[in-house]
PDB file of C-alpha atoms in Angstrom:
ATOM      1  CA  MET A  92      -0.079   0.382  -0.343  1.00  0.00           C
ATOM      2  CA  PRO A  93       1.391   3.363  -0.900  1.00  0.00           C
ATOM      3  CA  GLU A  94       2.400   5.819   1.598  1.00  0.00           C
ATOM      4  CA  GLU A  95       0.173   8.624   0.857  1.00  0.00           C
ATOM      5  CA  ASP A  96      -3.055   5.765   0.591  1.00  0.00           C
ATOM      6  CA  LEU A  97      -1.638   4.646   4.350  1.00  0.00           C
ATOM      7  CA  GLU A  98      -2.315   8.546   5.377  1.00  0.00           C
ATOM      8  CA  THR A  99      -5.340   8.776   4.146  1.00  0.00           C
ATOM      9  CA  VAL A 100      -6.448   5.711   5.888  1.00  0.00           C
ATOM     10  CA  GLN A 101      -4.833   6.277   9.096  1.00  0.00           C
ATOM     11  CA  ARG A 102      -7.247  10.032   8.855  1.00  0.00           C
ATOM     12  CA  GLU A 103      -9.958   8.688   7.791  1.00  0.00           C
ATOM     13  CA  LEU A 104      -9.978   6.058  11.045  1.00  0.00           C
ATOM     14  CA  THR A 105      -8.521   9.188  13.505  1.00  0.00           C
ATOM     15  CA  GLY A 106     -11.580  11.032  12.411  1.00  0.00           C
ATOM     16  CA  THR A 107     -14.427   7.545  12.412  1.00  0.00           C
ATOM     17  CA  ARG A 108     -12.565   7.210  16.003  1.00  0.00           C
ATOM     18  CA  ALA A 109     -12.995  11.344  17.362  1.00  0.00           C
ATOM     19  CA  GLU A 110     -16.670  11.170  15.970  1.00  0.00           C
ATOM     20  CA  ARG A 111     -16.941   7.702  17.846  1.00  0.00           C
ATOM     21  CA  ASP A 112     -15.552   9.517  21.245  1.00  0.00           C
ATOM     22  CA  ALA A 113     -17.839  12.266  21.080  1.00  0.00           C
ATOM     23  CA  LEU A 114     -21.055  10.044  20.346  1.00  0.00           C
ATOM     24  CA  ARG A 115     -19.808   8.307  23.463  1.00  0.00           C
ATOM     25  CA  ARG A 116     -19.457  11.559  25.112  1.00  0.00           C
ATOM     26  CA  GLU A 117     -22.810  12.753  24.585  1.00  0.00           C
ATOM     27  CA  LEU A 118     -24.541   9.178  24.923  1.00  0.00           C
ATOM     28  CA  GLY A 119     -22.940   9.200  28.742  1.00  0.00           C
ATOM     29  CA  ASP A 120     -24.478  12.680  29.560  1.00  0.00           C
ATOM     30  CA  LEU A 121     -27.420  11.687  28.104  1.00  0.00           C
ATOM     31  CA  ARG A 122     -27.604   8.642  30.693  1.00  0.00           C
ATOM     32  CA  ALA A 123     -26.072  10.801  33.083  1.00  0.00           C
ATOM     33  CA  TRP A 124     -28.668  13.466  33.070  1.00  0.00           C
ATOM     34  CA  LEU A 125     -31.456  10.988  32.242  1.00  0.00           C
ATOM     35  CA  CYS A 126     -30.931   9.170  35.627  1.00  0.00           C
ATOM     36  CA  ILE A 127     -30.889  12.943  37.414  1.00  0.00           C
ATOM     37  CA  GLU A 128     -33.965  13.560  36.086  1.00  0.00           C
ATOM     38  CA  LEU A 129     -35.313  10.046  36.847  1.00  0.00           C
ATOM     39  CA  GLY A 130     -33.887  10.310  40.486  1.00  0.00           C
ATOM     40  CA  ILE A 131     -31.625   6.654  39.702  1.00  0.00           C
ATOM     41  CA  GLY A 132     -28.531   5.960  39.792  1.00  0.00           C
ATOM     42  CA  ARG A 133     -25.918   3.122  40.579  1.00  0.00           C
ATOM     43  CA  ALA A 134     -23.975   3.231  44.288  1.00  0.00           C
ATOM     44  CA  GLU A 135     -20.855   1.641  42.352  1.00  0.00           C
ATOM     45  CA  PRO A 136     -20.197   0.414  38.845  1.00  0.00           C
ATOM     46  CA  SER A 137     -20.253  -3.449  38.589  1.00  0.00           C
ATOM     47  CA  ARG A 138     -16.844  -5.144  37.882  1.00  0.00           C
ATOM     48  CA  HIS A 139     -17.625  -6.033  34.276  1.00  0.00           C
ATOM     49  CA  GLU A 140     -17.628  -2.663  32.741  1.00  0.00           C
ATOM     50  CA  SER A 141     -15.946   1.110  33.026  1.00  0.00           C
ATOM     51  CA  THR A 142     -19.699   3.056  34.059  1.00  0.00           C
ATOM     52  CA  ASP A 143     -19.285   6.445  36.085  1.00  0.00           C
ATOM     53  CA  LEU A 144     -20.423   6.254  39.376  1.00  0.00           C
ATOM     54  CA  GLY A 145     -24.440   6.887  40.175  1.00  0.00           C
ATOM     55  CA  VAL A 146     -25.075   6.329  36.016  1.00  0.00           C
ATOM     56  CA  ALA A 147     -27.559   3.840  35.362  1.00  0.00           C
ATOM     57  CA  THR A 148     -27.457   1.149  32.670  1.00  0.00           C
ATOM     58  CA  ASP A 149     -29.111   1.626  29.959  1.00  0.00           C
ATOM     59  CA  ALA A 150     -31.805  -1.766  30.783  1.00  0.00           C
ATOM     60  CA  GLU A 151     -32.125   0.707  34.486  1.00  0.00           C
ATOM     61  CA  ILE A 152     -32.990   3.603  32.531  1.00  0.00           C
ATOM     62  CA  VAL A 153     -35.683   2.195  30.485  1.00  0.00           C
ATOM     63  CA  GLY A 154     -36.763  -0.450  33.408  1.00  0.00           C
ATOM     64  CA  GLU A 155     -37.342   3.076  35.011  1.00  0.00           C
ATOM     65  CA  VAL A 156     -39.233   4.779  32.210  1.00  0.00           C
ATOM     66  CA  ARG A 157     -41.163   1.896  31.784  1.00  0.00           C
ATOM     67  CA  ARG A 158     -41.848   2.024  35.576  1.00  0.00           C
ATOM     68  CA  LEU A 159     -43.127   5.852  35.338  1.00  0.00           C
ATOM     69  CA  ARG A 160     -45.469   4.966  32.640  1.00  0.00           C
ATOM     70  CA  ASP A 161     -47.146   2.593  34.400  1.00  0.00           C
ATOM     71  CA  GLU A 162     -48.057   5.175  37.131  1.00  0.00           C
ATOM     72  CA  LEU A 163     -48.814   7.888  35.029  1.00  0.00           C
ATOM     73  CA  ALA A 164     -51.220   4.876  33.125  1.00  0.00           C
ATOM     74  CA  ARG A 165     -52.580   3.764  36.314  1.00  0.00           C
ATOM     75  CA  CYS A 166     -53.255   7.789  36.986  1.00  0.00           C
ATOM     76  CA  THR A 167     -54.442   8.301  33.844  1.00  0.00           C
ATOM     77  CA  SER A 168     -57.321   4.793  34.389  1.00  0.00           C
ATOM     78  CA  ALA A 169     -57.871   7.028  37.794  1.00  0.00           C
ATOM     79  CA  GLU A 170     -58.768   9.872  36.447  1.00  0.00           C
ATOM     80  CA  GLU A 171     -61.022   8.980  34.099  1.00  0.00           C
ATOM     81  CA  THR A 172     -62.972   6.461  36.307  1.00  0.00           C
ATOM     82  CA  ASP A 173     -63.558   9.554  38.809  1.00  0.00           C
ATOM     83  CA  ASP A 174     -64.393  11.477  35.588  1.00  0.00           C
ATOM     84  CA  ARG A 175     -67.377   8.995  34.645  1.00  0.00           C
ATOM     85  CA  ARG A 176     -68.199   8.746  38.428  1.00  0.00           C
ATOM     86  CA  TRP A 177     -68.690  12.893  38.424  1.00  0.00           C
ATOM     87  CA  SER A 178     -69.921  12.839  34.541  1.00  0.00           C
ATOM     88  CA  GLY A 179     -74.009  13.031  35.864  1.00  0.00           C
ATOM     89  CA  ILE A 180     -72.827  15.096  38.865  1.00  0.00           C
ATOM     90  CA  ASP A 181     -71.631  18.083  36.360  1.00  0.00           C
ATOM     91  CA  VAL A 182     -74.711  18.188  34.377  1.00  0.00           C
ATOM     92  CA  LEU A 183     -76.422  18.510  37.695  1.00  0.00           C
ATOM     93  CA  ILE A 184     -74.178  21.791  38.831  1.00  0.00           C
ATOM     94  CA  MET A 185     -73.935  23.368  35.083  1.00  0.00           C
ATOM     95  CA  ASP A 186     -77.518  23.226  34.919  1.00  0.00           C
ATOM     96  CA  GLY A 187     -77.737  24.661  38.608  1.00  0.00           C
ATOM     97  CA  ARG A 188     -79.418  22.075  39.951  1.00  0.00           C
ATOM     98  CA  ARG A 189     -77.208  22.645  43.070  1.00  0.00           C
ATOM     99  CA  ILE A 190     -79.957  20.723  45.723  1.00  0.00           C
ATOM    100  CA  HIS A 191     -79.629  17.346  43.510  1.00  0.00           C
ATOM    101  CA  ALA A 192     -75.725  17.598  42.855  1.00  0.00           C
ATOM    102  CA  VAL A 193     -75.690  17.540  46.649  1.00  0.00           C
ATOM    103  CA  GLN A 194     -77.612  14.227  46.977  1.00  0.00           C
ATOM    104  CA  ALA A 195     -75.616  13.318  43.868  1.00  0.00           C
ATOM    105  CA  VAL A 196     -72.760  13.613  44.953  1.00  0.00           C
ATOM    106  CA  ARG A 197     -73.526  11.688  48.622  1.00  0.00           C
ATOM    107  CA  THR A 198     -74.772   9.031  46.581  1.00  0.00           C
ATOM    108  CA  GLU A 199     -72.187   8.508  44.533  1.00  0.00           C
ATOM    109  CA  PHE A 200     -69.630   9.090  47.030  1.00  0.00           C
ATOM    110  CA  GLY A 201     -70.528   7.735  49.963  1.00  0.00           C
ATOM    111  CA  THR A 202     -70.356  11.595  52.081  1.00  0.00           C
ATOM    112  CA  SER A 203     -72.059  13.213  54.935  1.00  0.00           C
ATOM    113  CA  LEU A 204     -73.902  16.020  53.549  1.00  0.00           C
ATOM    114  CA  GLN A 205     -71.058  18.422  55.048  1.00  0.00           C
ATOM    115  CA  LEU A 206     -68.290  17.261  52.778  1.00  0.00           C
ATOM    116  CA  ALA A 207     -70.847  17.159  49.790  1.00  0.00           C
ATOM    117  CA  VAL A 208     -71.655  20.548  49.950  1.00  0.00           C
ATOM    118  CA  GLU A 209     -67.663  20.673  49.890  1.00  0.00           C
ATOM    119  CA  LEU A 210     -66.678  18.478  46.830  1.00  0.00           C
ATOM    120  CA  LEU A 211     -69.797  19.930  45.375  1.00  0.00           C
ATOM    121  CA  SER A 212     -67.823  23.712  45.590  1.00  0.00           C
ATOM    122  CA  GLU A 213     -64.773  22.477  44.437  1.00  0.00           C
ATOM    123  CA  ARG A 214     -66.171  20.878  41.657  1.00  0.00           C
ATOM    124  CA  TYR A 215     -68.144  24.014  41.144  1.00  0.00           C
ATOM    125  CA  THR A 216     -64.746  26.281  40.759  1.00  0.00           C
ATOM    126  CA  ARG A 217     -63.207  23.215  38.427  1.00  0.00           C
ATOM    127  CA  LEU A 218     -65.588  23.395  36.095  1.00  0.00           C
ATOM    128  CA  ARG A 219     -66.341  26.734  35.904  1.00  0.00           C
ATOM    129  CA  ARG A 220     -63.062  27.062  35.275  1.00  0.00           C
ATOM    130  CA  ARG A 221     -62.714  24.561  32.566  1.00  0.00           C
ATOM    131  CA  TYR A 222     -66.166  25.090  30.710  1.00  0.00           C
ATOM    132  CA  PRO A 223     -67.107  28.713  31.547  1.00  0.00           C
ATOM    133  CA  ASP A 224     -69.716  28.873  29.198  1.00  0.00           C
ATOM    134  CA  ARG A 225     -71.657  25.693  29.674  1.00  0.00           C
ATOM    135  CA  PHE A 226     -73.585  27.125  32.815  1.00  0.00           C
ATOM    136  CA  GLY A 227     -76.818  28.230  33.162  1.00  0.00           C
ATOM    137  CA  GLU A 228     -76.127  31.248  35.716  1.00  0.00           C
ATOM    138  CA  SER A 229     -73.525  33.357  35.876  1.00  0.00           C
ATOM    139  CA  ALA A 230     -71.101  33.005  38.620  1.00  0.00           C
ATOM    140  CA  ASP A 231     -72.337  36.197  40.903  1.00  0.00           C
ATOM    141  CA  THR A 232     -75.714  34.303  41.472  1.00  0.00           C
ATOM    142  CA  TYR A 233     -74.761  30.709  41.682  1.00  0.00           C
ATOM    143  CA  TRP A 234     -74.611  30.591  44.795  1.00  0.00           C
ATOM    144  CA  ASP A 235     -77.119  32.858  46.119  1.00  0.00           C
ATOM    145  CA  GLY A 236     -80.036  31.344  48.561  1.00  0.00           C
ATOM    146  CA  PHE A 237     -77.861  27.945  48.892  1.00  0.00           C
ATOM    147  CA  ARG A 238     -75.280  29.077  51.278  1.00  0.00           C
ATOM    148  CA  SER A 239     -77.211  29.416  54.338  1.00  0.00           C
ATOM    149  CA  PHE A 240     -75.855  26.596  56.696  1.00  0.00           C
TER     150      PHE A 240
END
């Protein structure tokens, strides 16, 4: 192989190694950032790898992401279940049928009268923010004559 070809191959090899090393550094940074954000890490590297202390393996990172995804799915399904429980009550609230809404809250959630009124008030506030145009009464008059106890 001529001397010039050998130098060209060595330059290309050096460039390729530099790109590979830069990519490894970026991946190492990404792993470290993910570990920080996910709140995971390892006390010490395994004896078969040269890993920085505190940086989890790819499998550990992916495992934590899966755990968080599953937890989010459970929370989301719980919120959907809660929304289904409130859907009929929401209609009563937005129609201004407060007494019926209190009765429905007590029936659905098995609460005391006072807690039902508190839950109704919290739900009203949430619905008023979320759907301000869907109410039959204005916010100024909604509770008139109702909160006397």
